[in-house]
């Protein structure tokens, strides 16, 4: 008997339950209710965002497969393709940080290798609460250990990412994981299970009760009972996933596969129903044949389990024995559990009875799409006040050692970032770079967002996240190719939160169109709230770019004494929502910096052409902290100081957009200034490299070693409890 209480416990509204009864023409049983619950959850159906996600540009000359598949696929020439996606594992990581983060890594890897790619790089974007919050250190430690523990065991390098702190994440951290893989462009595997009479096979680990209702849990706010949701967090085994990766790639070398998909959120339910729906087919599953690691499992348990390291594949008839030999060789479970049909229905059998009979379209196209009411609030306005008498060098020291600006070495040294021997640029720069094995090409990868900007102005802040990703690829010499996003927001049922979502999507869309930077995959993570308190709007952008010649890659590190330092772009001294304002003045106010997309493209193309021509090898964009912080980061990376021309607090710490710092020999720098002038771009000589200190005319100097101590100390001291 399905009661209103049971319906609510499954995260469904009365209206949604009525819709289910209409689609079925009857009352659902408990198994069917569970299936609808996970497939209609926000996590799986995107019911609050689907109407707006259509605004994103998803096509381009290099795009082979965009949103709708397990990951996006982009052509990088010579028959090669890069396959990538970013997803969230926020709620599970707050409840159980190690396993939540680990299984987030495992899940996004499966999204990539299920399409025929070998993963070659991992990256992450992490947001935690205040460093002083009693749970923060535990969460940071668990998440970082989980990411490293899974990625390191898989033998895939974790090459960079973001780690930031803000009180809005005290009760709801963000763990966004990105995976990049490489494949041949003519060997891409899709998830559409076309045709009838094809065997459906289950491969990988056995099914247990872990992760049941994980998708539903990820689609609800947290409250005081959140700790009780621990059983909904999956448990990962990277050693099994490594075997699964190799077995899948071996099977993919044959022509036996019709379709393949990993069992991620909603497990067997989502993989089977989505494959059938995409292929215009039906599917019959016999749960008695599903490998199980626990006794007494019900049909409900098996359909909703999110046990890890499992895949579902549809094979050509007669190829079962060949596939089984491969998976048995890799010591993995293999079972033929069903067959495709032409019924357009998901039929599930257990112990001789039909326990679910649902039109596959009812779980996908017929899922509710909500045009939720939204209110776009007025963006923050005005320039903030500040104390112009503050010593510039002491402010620099405070910023460079602040939680959001200090070295992340403590984090990335726990990740194996050189395994596979193709990491060309390691963590610590603007973007990571991995070689395309056996070629001279490189893939650049970055993740970016400034939530404080997005809170002040969701539209402009989302534009800035795209522009920042575009710049970070550009400064290493890569041509930006495409974007994946991870849209992290609070409760969409609140009009002001829905307004943030809509404005952010529109900002991303505008920036991606202007920069020819299509969105090819992504993820929405909503209901990131605890006790009614939402996170800062955090539309994380992951992006990849292509280096034609990895040997002409630029880095942020000063390399030669006596190089001239150039500023490309016109600084305006924008202090609103800046790191300076927060860390030094103790305020979060003012307008976020405006983004001129035409200037971004013009300046970025100019800088990239210099790198590709081999004229410069030292570049850094001006972003968090402003110009003086960017110069200090270049000095710390190269172990070499600099002397800069005079300025003031706005010019040194303003977070102006579309600006770059370049270091080059004097003669080359003068030619660059002339070339910039001819192109209508502002370029200024502002200093020289050399020495062991940062010196600013009229503002004093500070030893590089003192800056390094501040920069390197905060993270290890905090994590050992010394701070």
CSV table of C-alpha atoms in Angstrom, one decimal, residues 31 40 80 133 203 272 375 483 564 601 617 657:
chain,number,residue,atom,x,y,z
A,31,UNK,CA,9.6,-1.0,-6.9
A,40,UNK,CA,12.5,12.0,-11.5
A,80,UNK,CA,42.2,11.9,-31.9
A,133,UNK,CA,34.6,25.7,11.6
A,203,UNK,CA,29.9,-6.5,-15.7
A,272,UNK,CA,18.9,0.3,-18.3
A,375,UNK,CA,13.4,36.7,-9.2
A,483,UNK,CA,33.5,23.6,-21.6
A,564,UNK,CA,61.0,43.2,-18.8
A,601,UNK,CA,39.0,37.5,-27.0
A,617,UNK,CA,57.4,31.5,-22.4
A,657,UNK,CA,39.6,41.3,-16.2
